[in-house]
């Protein structure tokens, strides 16, 4: 019997060296051209403008046209975020795209987006549905601090209209399209607090593509749409997500009264209101209510709301914002950030 092989050398690896801290340098957004008011969809689902507004807060949404794809919307939002960050595109060293509506099983959207931006850097997609943007911010934070990238583009993008059944009463009025992006880069002071994140895969069937690709193929089914057990998800979001948001506030070492903005995922106005109440947020705190005109754009909803509120002067540059995403998986992620 031969002796076990010994290691060749005693050399120590060079460890990657990152920045001490990271922050969001800039955000950008892309809203598709076509505005779709409730009136345009109510007949098919036997609903009313009044019901939709009362139950969800939504008045209108944007649906992308054929020329507005996951890739083109990402590129537009990314260019805006890079410009807002005040860096050059070639300084971007990683592209993370969060989406559940890229129409190719493979490859990921991110390398195509990177190519369209003239980049050859690391580029990959993540699948964390409506929590994807907050997952991306957390990963980018760790990449910048861990030394695997200098500036990271995080993009949340959806063309959910491609995966929505226009006759489904529980989703047809909710899901919409758009893209939001952020540039995360090095910082002298902490700009992204600890992320509180997790999953509950036992509830995976509460929001999902109705049939798997294999079922579609083997049973000759029509193109699948995304379905949702609205009430179950609603209850989980209302009762489960406020404690997660509170833990993100605590982990950041601040209190709710220190916050300058609350930027929750835009799932339903009633969920947003319930969270504001449970977190006992100060009455005058600006709260993202982009859902009124944007509906639920999943991974894009938080950066889109952030971009709009910063642009309209509703929230202060340099202020503290609590953001929380939650959705299909079920998965969630929350963190306090310094607004760019
Ligand atoms: O982004 C990922 C996370 N997603 C979410 O967090 C979404 C969570 N869920 C929701 O936002 C809500 O569950 C919905 C907005 C989807 C639905 O609101 P709801 O208050 O939960 O409605 P429901 O399903 O409990 O239905 C209430 C009533 C029912 O009638 P009855 O049984 O009380 O007579 C439904 O048949 O409303 C009826 N209904 C509708 N009526 C008009 C259900 N959908 C519609 C509709 N228009 N579209």
mmCIF file of C-alpha atoms and ligand atoms in Angstrom:
data_model
loop_
_atom_site.group_PDB
_atom_site.id
_atom_site.type_symbol
_atom_site.label_atom_id
_atom_site.label_comp_id
_atom_site.label_asym_id
_atom_site.label_seq_id
_atom_site.Cartn_x
_atom_site.Cartn_y
_atom_site.Cartn_z
ATOM 1 C CA UNK A 1 0.000 0.000 0.000
ATOM 2 C CA UNK A 2 1.393 3.379 -0.948
ATOM 3 C CA UNK A 3 1.458 6.268 1.516
ATOM 4 C CA UNK A 4 -1.139 9.020 1.050
ATOM 5 C CA UNK A 5 0.086 11.797 -1.215
ATOM 6 C CA UNK A 6 1.493 14.782 0.628
ATOM 7 C CA UNK A 7 0.679 18.386 -0.344
ATOM 8 C CA UNK A 8 3.246 19.807 -2.741
ATOM 9 C CA UNK A 9 4.049 23.016 -0.947
ATOM 10 C CA UNK A 10 3.385 25.045 2.101
ATOM 11 C CA UNK A 11 2.585 28.253 0.211
ATOM 12 C CA UNK A 12 -0.288 30.434 1.383
ATOM 13 C CA UNK A 13 -2.836 31.637 -1.177
ATOM 14 C CA UNK A 14 -3.217 35.297 -1.878
ATOM 15 C CA UNK A 15 -6.636 36.251 -0.523
ATOM 16 C CA UNK A 16 -8.811 38.729 -2.415
ATOM 17 C CA UNK A 17 -8.741 42.171 -0.819
ATOM 18 C CA UNK A 18 -11.847 44.297 -0.972
ATOM 19 C CA UNK A 19 -13.064 47.655 0.161
ATOM 20 C CA UNK A 20 -13.775 48.181 3.857
ATOM 21 C CA UNK A 21 -17.364 49.184 3.133
ATOM 22 C CA UNK A 22 -19.802 49.392 0.221
ATOM 23 C CA UNK A 23 -22.670 51.681 -0.689
ATOM 24 C CA UNK A 24 -25.147 52.296 -3.476
ATOM 25 C CA UNK A 25 -23.677 54.945 -5.764
ATOM 26 C CA UNK A 26 -26.653 55.525 -8.049
ATOM 27 C CA UNK A 27 -29.978 54.099 -9.206
ATOM 28 C CA UNK A 28 -31.824 54.106 -12.524
ATOM 29 C CA UNK A 29 -35.107 52.889 -13.926
ATOM 30 C CA UNK A 30 -36.951 52.055 -17.114
ATOM 31 C CA UNK A 31 -40.731 52.194 -17.369
ATOM 32 C CA UNK A 32 -42.260 50.750 -20.549
ATOM 33 C CA UNK A 33 -44.019 53.237 -22.814
ATOM 34 C CA UNK A 34 -47.520 51.778 -22.727
ATOM 35 C CA UNK A 35 -49.694 52.805 -19.786
ATOM 36 C CA UNK A 36 -52.495 50.313 -19.127
ATOM 37 C CA UNK A 37 -55.299 51.651 -16.918
ATOM 38 C CA UNK A 38 -57.556 49.307 -14.940
ATOM 39 C CA UNK A 39 -60.362 50.073 -17.375
ATOM 40 C CA UNK A 40 -58.466 48.195 -20.082
ATOM 41 C CA UNK A 41 -58.409 44.880 -18.209
ATOM 42 C CA UNK A 42 -61.511 44.758 -16.004
ATOM 43 C CA UNK A 43 -63.945 43.304 -18.543
ATOM 44 C CA UNK A 44 -61.913 40.150 -19.197
ATOM 45 C CA UNK A 45 -61.650 39.316 -15.466
ATOM 46 C CA UNK A 46 -65.138 40.518 -14.534
ATOM 47 C CA UNK A 47 -63.715 43.115 -12.153
ATOM 48 C CA UNK A 48 -63.934 46.870 -11.710
ATOM 49 C CA UNK A 49 -61.591 49.813 -11.368
ATOM 50 C CA UNK A 50 -63.053 50.361 -7.913
ATOM 51 C CA UNK A 51 -62.393 46.780 -6.734
ATOM 52 C CA UNK A 52 -58.814 46.768 -8.000
ATOM 53 C CA UNK A 53 -58.019 50.111 -6.377
ATOM 54 C CA UNK A 54 -59.642 49.144 -3.085
ATOM 55 C CA UNK A 55 -58.018 45.694 -2.865
ATOM 56 C CA UNK A 56 -54.576 46.515 -4.245
ATOM 57 C CA UNK A 57 -54.120 50.278 -4.640
ATOM 58 C CA UNK A 58 -53.379 49.882 -8.356
ATOM 59 C CA UNK A 59 -54.732 52.450 -10.840
ATOM 60 C CA UNK A 60 -52.564 51.652 -13.834
ATOM 61 C CA UNK A 61 -49.483 49.729 -14.858
ATOM 62 C CA UNK A 62 -46.959 49.608 -17.711
ATOM 63 C CA UNK A 63 -46.859 46.699 -20.121
ATOM 64 C CA UNK A 64 -43.847 46.379 -22.376
ATOM 65 C CA UNK A 65 -44.231 46.159 -26.136
ATOM 66 C CA UNK A 66 -42.401 43.692 -28.386
ATOM 67 C CA UNK A 67 -39.419 46.065 -28.656
ATOM 68 C CA UNK A 68 -39.103 46.326 -24.867
ATOM 69 C CA UNK A 69 -37.479 43.100 -23.643
ATOM 70 C CA UNK A 70 -35.904 41.982 -20.381
ATOM 71 C CA UNK A 71 -32.560 42.818 -21.968
ATOM 72 C CA UNK A 72 -33.409 46.223 -23.482
ATOM 73 C CA UNK A 73 -35.182 47.395 -20.313
ATOM 74 C CA UNK A 74 -32.194 46.254 -18.216
ATOM 75 C CA UNK A 75 -29.764 48.116 -20.435
ATOM 76 C CA UNK A 76 -31.781 51.345 -20.207
ATOM 77 C CA UNK A 77 -32.040 51.154 -16.406
ATOM 78 C CA UNK A 78 -28.371 50.228 -16.085
ATOM 79 C CA UNK A 79 -27.206 53.176 -18.194
ATOM 80 C CA UNK A 80 -29.218 55.512 -16.004
ATOM 81 C CA UNK A 81 -27.819 54.003 -12.794
ATOM 82 C CA UNK A 82 -24.243 54.276 -14.063
ATOM 83 C CA UNK A 83 -24.804 57.912 -15.051
ATOM 84 C CA UNK A 84 -26.341 58.642 -11.632
ATOM 85 C CA UNK A 85 -23.369 56.966 -9.946
ATOM 86 C CA UNK A 86 -21.015 59.271 -11.835
ATOM 87 C CA UNK A 87 -18.752 56.443 -12.979
ATOM 88 C CA UNK A 88 -17.780 55.212 -16.440
ATOM 89 C CA UNK A 89 -19.412 52.068 -17.781
ATOM 90 C CA UNK A 90 -16.033 50.382 -18.116
ATOM 91 C CA UNK A 91 -15.591 50.651 -14.348
ATOM 92 C CA UNK A 92 -18.376 48.107 -13.847
ATOM 93 C CA UNK A 93 -16.797 44.754 -12.965
ATOM 94 C CA UNK A 94 -19.883 42.599 -12.390
ATOM 95 C CA UNK A 95 -23.484 42.474 -13.581
ATOM 96 C CA UNK A 96 -26.152 40.723 -11.508
ATOM 97 C CA UNK A 97 -29.609 40.461 -13.046
ATOM 98 C CA UNK A 98 -32.583 39.358 -10.988
ATOM 99 C CA UNK A 99 -35.518 38.220 -13.095
ATOM 100 C CA UNK A 100 -38.096 35.455 -13.403
ATOM 101 C CA UNK A 101 -39.276 36.496 -16.852
ATOM 102 C CA UNK A 102 -36.222 36.191 -19.118
ATOM 103 C CA UNK A 103 -37.693 34.053 -21.906
ATOM 104 C CA UNK A 104 -34.670 31.757 -22.307
ATOM 105 C CA UNK A 105 -34.071 28.840 -19.946
ATOM 106 C CA UNK A 106 -30.407 29.422 -20.732
ATOM 107 C CA UNK A 107 -28.241 31.445 -21.084
ATOM 108 C CA UNK A 108 -28.850 33.979 -18.353
ATOM 109 C CA UNK A 109 -29.883 37.517 -19.244
ATOM 110 C CA UNK A 110 -26.914 39.122 -17.482
ATOM 111 C CA UNK A 111 -24.169 38.245 -20.017
ATOM 112 C CA UNK A 112 -26.398 39.545 -22.832
ATOM 113 C CA UNK A 113 -27.064 42.732 -20.890
ATOM 114 C CA UNK A 114 -23.343 43.096 -20.166
ATOM 115 C CA UNK A 115 -22.536 42.620 -23.850
ATOM 116 C CA UNK A 116 -25.100 45.247 -24.836
ATOM 117 C CA UNK A 117 -23.339 47.599 -22.424
ATOM 118 C CA UNK A 118 -19.976 46.770 -24.026
ATOM 119 C CA UNK A 119 -18.779 44.776 -21.001
ATOM 120 C CA UNK A 120 -17.048 41.400 -20.757
ATOM 121 C CA UNK A 121 -17.129 41.173 -16.965
ATOM 122 C CA UNK A 122 -18.638 38.476 -14.746
ATOM 123 C CA UNK A 123 -22.388 38.422 -15.348
ATOM 124 C CA UNK A 124 -25.015 36.091 -13.923
ATOM 125 C CA UNK A 125 -28.715 35.917 -13.071
ATOM 126 C CA UNK A 126 -30.305 35.214 -9.745
ATOM 127 C CA UNK A 127 -33.801 33.809 -9.266
ATOM 128 C CA UNK A 128 -35.295 35.257 -6.118
ATOM 129 C CA UNK A 129 -38.489 36.726 -7.589
ATOM 130 C CA UNK A 130 -39.767 39.839 -5.799
ATOM 131 C CA UNK A 131 -36.919 39.632 -3.280
ATOM 132 C CA UNK A 132 -34.295 39.494 -6.029
ATOM 133 C CA UNK A 133 -33.191 43.118 -5.916
ATOM 134 C CA UNK A 134 -32.469 42.955 -2.165
ATOM 135 C CA UNK A 135 -30.653 39.648 -2.691
ATOM 136 C CA UNK A 136 -28.602 41.345 -5.415
ATOM 137 C CA UNK A 137 -27.727 44.299 -3.192
ATOM 138 C CA UNK A 138 -26.566 41.912 -0.481
ATOM 139 C CA UNK A 139 -24.423 39.892 -2.904
ATOM 140 C CA UNK A 140 -22.951 43.063 -4.424
ATOM 141 C CA UNK A 141 -22.149 44.387 -0.956
ATOM 142 C CA UNK A 142 -20.279 41.169 -0.157
ATOM 143 C CA UNK A 143 -18.510 41.127 -3.541
ATOM 144 C CA UNK A 144 -17.234 44.690 -3.153
ATOM 145 C CA UNK A 145 -16.103 44.063 0.417
ATOM 146 C CA UNK A 146 -14.740 40.628 -0.394
ATOM 147 C CA UNK A 147 -12.658 41.949 -3.265
ATOM 148 C CA UNK A 148 -14.265 40.035 -6.142
ATOM 149 C CA UNK A 149 -15.456 43.204 -7.896
ATOM 150 C CA UNK A 150 -15.045 46.973 -7.657
ATOM 151 C CA UNK A 151 -18.331 48.324 -8.994
ATOM 152 C CA UNK A 152 -21.298 45.959 -9.349
ATOM 153 C CA UNK A 153 -24.449 46.587 -11.364
ATOM 154 C CA UNK A 154 -27.543 45.106 -9.740
ATOM 155 C CA UNK A 155 -30.580 44.982 -12.020
ATOM 156 C CA UNK A 156 -34.125 43.954 -11.133
ATOM 157 C CA UNK A 157 -36.162 43.457 -14.292
ATOM 158 C CA UNK A 158 -39.422 41.807 -15.273
ATOM 159 C CA UNK A 159 -41.622 41.442 -18.294
ATOM 160 C CA UNK A 160 -44.333 39.662 -16.351
ATOM 161 C CA UNK A 161 -46.937 40.427 -19.009
ATOM 162 C CA UNK A 162 -45.362 37.580 -21.010
ATOM 163 C CA UNK A 163 -46.106 35.152 -18.164
ATOM 164 C CA UNK A 164 -49.502 36.437 -17.059
ATOM 165 C CA UNK A 165 -52.836 34.919 -18.039
ATOM 166 C CA UNK A 166 -55.013 37.943 -18.899
ATOM 167 C CA UNK A 167 -58.084 35.967 -17.771
ATOM 168 C CA UNK A 168 -56.703 35.090 -14.311
ATOM 169 C CA UNK A 169 -58.554 37.222 -11.764
ATOM 170 C CA UNK A 170 -55.851 36.996 -9.119
ATOM 171 C CA UNK A 171 -52.874 38.052 -11.226
ATOM 172 C CA UNK A 172 -54.013 39.854 -14.390
ATOM 173 C CA UNK A 173 -54.347 43.222 -12.670
ATOM 174 C CA UNK A 174 -51.273 42.864 -10.440
ATOM 175 C CA UNK A 175 -48.291 41.862 -12.557
ATOM 176 C CA UNK A 176 -46.495 44.429 -14.705
ATOM 177 C CA UNK A 177 -43.255 45.267 -16.472
ATOM 178 C CA UNK A 178 -40.193 47.437 -15.886
ATOM 179 C CA UNK A 179 -36.554 47.543 -14.845
ATOM 180 C CA UNK A 180 -34.625 49.153 -12.022
ATOM 181 C CA UNK A 181 -30.887 49.178 -11.432
ATOM 182 C CA UNK A 182 -28.316 50.181 -8.836
ATOM 183 C CA UNK A 183 -24.549 50.574 -8.887
ATOM 184 C CA UNK A 184 -22.880 49.251 -5.741
ATOM 185 C CA UNK A 185 -19.287 50.293 -5.100
ATOM 186 C CA UNK A 186 -16.649 50.938 -2.439
ATOM 187 C CA UNK A 187 -17.283 53.304 0.433
ATOM 188 C CA UNK A 188 -15.409 54.854 3.371
ATOM 189 C CA UNK A 189 -18.386 54.329 5.666
ATOM 190 C CA UNK A 190 -21.016 51.548 5.854
ATOM 191 C CA UNK A 191 -23.692 52.118 3.200
ATOM 192 C CA UNK A 192 -25.476 48.769 3.259
ATOM 193 C CA UNK A 193 -26.570 47.261 6.573
ATOM 194 C CA UNK A 194 -26.729 43.557 7.361
ATOM 195 C CA UNK A 195 -29.231 41.668 5.219
ATOM 196 C CA UNK A 196 -31.899 39.615 6.936
ATOM 197 C CA UNK A 197 -32.909 36.960 4.453
ATOM 198 C CA UNK A 198 -34.370 33.504 4.245
ATOM 199 C CA UNK A 199 -36.852 31.181 2.606
ATOM 200 C CA UNK A 200 -39.858 28.956 3.210
ATOM 201 C CA UNK A 201 -39.792 26.452 0.386
ATOM 202 C CA UNK A 202 -42.644 24.489 1.960
ATOM 203 C CA UNK A 203 -44.867 27.201 0.461
ATOM 204 C CA UNK A 204 -43.308 26.998 -3.000
ATOM 205 C CA UNK A 205 -46.642 26.347 -4.652
ATOM 206 C CA UNK A 206 -48.272 29.589 -3.491
ATOM 207 C CA UNK A 207 -46.659 31.581 -6.337
ATOM 208 C CA UNK A 208 -45.356 29.573 -9.241
ATOM 209 C CA UNK A 209 -45.324 28.936 -12.944
ATOM 210 C CA UNK A 210 -48.567 27.010 -13.261
ATOM 211 C CA UNK A 211 -47.108 24.084 -15.188
ATOM 212 C CA UNK A 212 -43.485 22.978 -15.436
ATOM 213 C CA UNK A 213 -41.792 23.084 -18.835
ATOM 214 C CA UNK A 214 -41.894 19.276 -18.865
ATOM 215 C CA UNK A 215 -45.648 19.246 -18.302
ATOM 216 C CA UNK A 216 -46.051 21.806 -21.071
ATOM 217 C CA UNK A 217 -44.026 19.634 -23.425
ATOM 218 C CA UNK A 218 -45.401 16.208 -22.467
ATOM 219 C CA UNK A 219 -49.035 17.205 -22.172
ATOM 220 C CA UNK A 220 -49.058 19.609 -25.107
ATOM 221 C CA UNK A 221 -50.152 22.518 -22.899
ATOM 222 C CA UNK A 222 -50.280 26.178 -23.808
ATOM 223 C CA UNK A 223 -47.484 28.590 -22.849
ATOM 224 C CA UNK A 224 -47.470 28.672 -19.027
ATOM 225 C CA UNK A 225 -48.343 31.632 -16.864
ATOM 226 C CA UNK A 226 -47.492 32.460 -13.260
ATOM 227 C CA UNK A 227 -50.252 31.729 -10.749
ATOM 228 C CA UNK A 228 -50.668 32.950 -7.199
ATOM 229 C CA UNK A 229 -52.703 31.859 -4.186
ATOM 230 C CA UNK A 230 -53.336 35.493 -3.309
ATOM 231 C CA UNK A 231 -54.776 35.065 0.172
ATOM 232 C CA UNK A 232 -52.013 32.736 1.421
ATOM 233 C CA UNK A 233 -49.275 35.016 0.146
ATOM 234 C CA UNK A 234 -51.089 38.038 1.532
ATOM 235 C CA UNK A 235 -51.230 36.525 5.028
ATOM 236 C CA UNK A 236 -47.572 35.461 4.919
ATOM 237 C CA UNK A 237 -46.516 38.927 3.784
ATOM 238 C CA UNK A 238 -48.607 40.822 6.330
ATOM 239 C CA UNK A 239 -47.689 38.705 9.350
ATOM 240 C CA UNK A 240 -44.266 37.418 8.404
ATOM 241 C CA UNK A 241 -42.495 40.346 6.809
ATOM 242 C CA UNK A 242 -42.775 43.116 9.407
ATOM 243 C CA UNK A 243 -40.646 41.104 11.894
ATOM 244 C CA UNK A 244 -38.041 40.580 9.160
ATOM 245 C CA UNK A 245 -37.980 44.322 8.463
ATOM 246 C CA UNK A 246 -37.654 45.010 12.188
ATOM 247 C CA UNK A 247 -34.688 42.639 12.394
ATOM 248 C CA UNK A 248 -33.015 44.533 9.539
ATOM 249 C CA UNK A 249 -33.495 47.809 11.445
ATOM 250 C CA UNK A 250 -32.077 46.258 14.635
ATOM 251 C CA UNK A 251 -29.144 44.647 12.798
ATOM 252 C CA UNK A 252 -28.252 48.024 11.277
ATOM 253 C CA UNK A 253 -27.994 49.449 14.782
ATOM 254 C CA UNK A 254 -30.646 52.123 14.272
ATOM 255 C CA UNK A 255 -34.271 52.655 15.240
ATOM 256 C CA UNK A 256 -37.319 53.274 13.066
ATOM 257 C CA UNK A 257 -37.168 56.972 13.933
ATOM 258 C CA UNK A 258 -33.763 57.211 12.204
ATOM 259 C CA UNK A 259 -35.244 56.180 8.866
ATOM 260 C CA UNK A 260 -35.756 58.682 6.034
ATOM 261 C CA UNK A 261 -37.656 56.258 3.815
ATOM 262 C CA UNK A 262 -39.444 52.918 3.731
ATOM 263 C CA UNK A 263 -39.109 51.128 0.401
ATOM 264 C CA UNK A 264 -41.062 47.857 0.545
ATOM 265 C CA UNK A 265 -41.717 45.603 -2.436
ATOM 266 C CA UNK A 266 -44.796 46.869 -4.247
ATOM 267 C CA UNK A 267 -47.087 43.842 -3.893
ATOM 268 C CA UNK A 268 -50.266 45.364 -2.540
ATOM 269 C CA UNK A 269 -51.043 48.731 -0.938
ATOM 270 C CA UNK A 270 -52.778 46.957 1.947
ATOM 271 C CA UNK A 271 -49.616 44.953 2.679
ATOM 272 C CA UNK A 272 -47.579 48.178 2.625
ATOM 273 C CA UNK A 273 -50.023 49.897 5.014
ATOM 274 C CA UNK A 274 -50.034 46.905 7.366
ATOM 275 C CA UNK A 275 -46.235 46.865 7.520
ATOM 276 C CA UNK A 276 -46.048 50.604 8.220
ATOM 277 C CA UNK A 277 -48.450 50.058 11.118
ATOM 278 C CA UNK A 278 -46.718 46.985 12.540
ATOM 279 C CA UNK A 279 -43.291 48.611 12.360
ATOM 280 C CA UNK A 280 -44.708 51.711 14.078
ATOM 281 C CA UNK A 281 -42.930 53.899 11.554
ATOM 282 C CA UNK A 282 -43.080 57.654 12.182
ATOM 283 C CA UNK A 283 -46.187 59.161 10.577
ATOM 284 C CA UNK A 284 -44.214 61.520 8.341
ATOM 285 C CA UNK A 285 -41.834 58.935 6.867
ATOM 286 C CA UNK A 286 -41.943 58.770 3.055
ATOM 287 C CA UNK A 287 -43.209 55.337 2.001
ATOM 288 C CA UNK A 288 -42.882 53.908 -1.527
ATOM 289 C CA UNK A 289 -46.373 53.724 -3.022
ATOM 290 C CA UNK A 290 -45.276 53.298 -6.592
ATOM 291 C CA UNK A 291 -47.776 50.454 -6.917
ATOM 292 C CA UNK A 292 -50.504 52.993 -7.811
ATOM 293 C CA UNK A 293 -49.038 53.594 -11.272
ATOM 294 C CA UNK A 294 -46.584 50.721 -11.620
ATOM 295 C CA UNK A 295 -48.409 47.711 -10.100
ATOM 296 C CA UNK A 296 -46.237 44.744 -9.104
ATOM 297 C CA UNK A 297 -43.043 44.576 -11.154
ATOM 298 C CA UNK A 298 -41.458 41.936 -8.882
ATOM 299 C CA UNK A 299 -37.651 42.357 -8.853
ATOM 300 C CA UNK A 300 -37.924 45.832 -10.393
ATOM 301 C CA UNK A 301 -40.358 47.320 -7.898
ATOM 302 C CA UNK A 302 -37.950 48.568 -5.211
ATOM 303 C CA UNK A 303 -35.321 50.179 -7.470
ATOM 304 C CA UNK A 304 -38.070 51.714 -9.629
ATOM 305 C CA UNK A 305 -39.711 53.269 -6.567
ATOM 306 C CA UNK A 306 -36.342 54.415 -5.225
ATOM 307 C CA UNK A 307 -35.404 56.059 -8.520
ATOM 308 C CA UNK A 308 -38.711 57.894 -8.753
ATOM 309 C CA UNK A 309 -38.720 59.100 -5.159
ATOM 310 C CA UNK A 310 -35.144 60.384 -5.378
ATOM 311 C CA UNK A 311 -35.849 62.117 -8.695
ATOM 312 C CA UNK A 312 -38.991 63.766 -7.357
ATOM 313 C CA UNK A 313 -37.210 64.907 -4.192
ATOM 314 C CA UNK A 314 -39.461 62.836 -1.930
ATOM 315 C CA UNK A 315 -36.526 61.136 -0.171
ATOM 316 C CA UNK A 316 -33.126 62.631 0.654
ATOM 317 C CA UNK A 317 -29.814 61.711 -0.951
ATOM 318 C CA UNK A 318 -27.650 60.293 1.838
ATOM 319 C CA UNK A 319 -30.660 59.389 3.989
ATOM 320 C CA UNK A 320 -31.361 55.990 5.527
ATOM 321 C CA UNK A 321 -33.887 53.716 3.833
ATOM 322 C CA UNK A 322 -35.306 50.363 4.862
ATOM 323 C CA UNK A 323 -35.964 48.094 1.889
ATOM 324 C CA UNK A 324 -37.608 44.685 1.906
ATOM 325 C CA UNK A 325 -38.447 42.274 -0.889
ATOM 326 C CA UNK A 326 -40.573 39.128 -0.583
ATOM 327 C CA UNK A 327 -42.227 36.714 -2.965
ATOM 328 C CA UNK A 328 -42.117 33.443 -4.873
ATOM 329 C CA UNK A 329 -40.078 30.723 -3.249
ATOM 330 C CA UNK A 330 -41.198 31.829 -0.796
ATOM 331 C CA UNK A 331 -38.154 34.032 -0.197
ATOM 332 C CA UNK A 332 -37.395 37.357 1.417
ATOM 333 C CA UNK A 333 -34.548 39.821 2.033
ATOM 334 C CA UNK A 334 -34.351 43.132 3.880
ATOM 335 C CA UNK A 335 -31.643 45.647 4.651
ATOM 336 C CA UNK A 336 -31.156 49.288 5.615
ATOM 337 C CA UNK A 337 -29.220 51.269 3.028
ATOM 338 C CA UNK A 338 -27.825 54.753 2.673
ATOM 339 C CA UNK A 339 -29.640 56.385 -0.249
ATOM 340 C CA UNK A 340 -27.314 57.419 -3.087
HETATM 341 O O1 LIG B 1 -45.260 39.964 -5.351
HETATM 342 C C1 LIG B 1 -45.225 38.752 -4.677
HETATM 343 C C2 LIG B 1 -46.040 38.791 -3.451
HETATM 344 N N1 LIG B 1 -47.426 38.953 -3.821
HETATM 345 C C3 LIG B 1 -48.292 39.413 -2.935
HETATM 346 O O2 LIG B 1 -47.887 39.741 -1.844
HETATM 347 C C4 LIG B 1 -49.755 39.480 -3.302
HETATM 348 C C5 LIG B 1 -50.593 39.066 -2.131
HETATM 349 N N2 LIG B 1 -52.037 38.948 -2.389
HETATM 350 C C6 LIG B 1 -52.838 39.987 -2.700
HETATM 351 O O3 LIG B 1 -52.365 41.081 -2.917
HETATM 352 C C7 LIG B 1 -54.327 39.763 -2.668
HETATM 353 O O4 LIG B 1 -54.590 38.479 -2.183
HETATM 354 C C8 LIG B 1 -55.048 39.996 -4.024
HETATM 355 C C9 LIG B 1 -55.008 41.452 -4.405
HETATM 356 C C10 LIG B 1 -54.409 39.124 -5.092
HETATM 357 C C11 LIG B 1 -56.522 39.581 -3.919
HETATM 358 O O5 LIG B 1 -57.146 40.335 -2.892
HETATM 359 P P1 LIG B 1 -57.960 39.613 -1.741
HETATM 360 O O6 LIG B 1 -58.517 40.643 -0.895
HETATM 361 O O7 LIG B 1 -57.077 38.578 -1.108
HETATM 362 O O8 LIG B 1 -59.119 38.917 -2.554
HETATM 363 P P2 LIG B 1 -59.682 37.450 -2.370
HETATM 364 O O9 LIG B 1 -58.918 36.506 -3.222
HETATM 365 O O10 LIG B 1 -59.826 37.142 -0.919
HETATM 366 O O11 LIG B 1 -61.133 37.610 -2.976
HETATM 367 C C12 LIG B 1 -62.133 38.409 -2.316
HETATM 368 C C13 LIG B 1 -63.372 38.465 -3.165
HETATM 369 C C14 LIG B 1 -63.873 37.102 -3.613
HETATM 370 O O12 LIG B 1 -65.279 37.165 -3.683
HETATM 371 P P3 LIG B 1 -66.189 36.574 -2.484
HETATM 372 O O13 LIG B 1 -65.806 35.136 -2.382
HETATM 373 O O14 LIG B 1 -65.817 37.355 -1.262
HETATM 374 O O15 LIG B 1 -67.575 36.810 -2.967
HETATM 375 C C15 LIG B 1 -63.321 36.954 -5.010
HETATM 376 O O16 LIG B 1 -64.108 36.131 -5.817
HETATM 377 O O17 LIG B 1 -63.091 39.191 -4.361
HETATM 378 C C16 LIG B 1 -63.358 38.374 -5.501
HETATM 379 N N3 LIG B 1 -62.328 38.665 -6.492
HETATM 380 C C17 LIG B 1 -62.423 39.624 -7.383
HETATM 381 N N4 LIG B 1 -63.401 40.525 -7.644
HETATM 382 C C18 LIG B 1 -63.182 41.417 -8.622
HETATM 383 C C19 LIG B 1 -61.128 38.043 -6.633
HETATM 384 N N5 LIG B 1 -60.446 38.631 -7.628
HETATM 385 C C20 LIG B 1 -61.229 39.606 -8.114
HETATM 386 C C21 LIG B 1 -61.065 40.561 -9.133
HETATM 387 N N6 LIG B 1 -62.050 41.447 -9.351
HETATM 388 N N7 LIG B 1 -59.935 40.621 -9.864
#
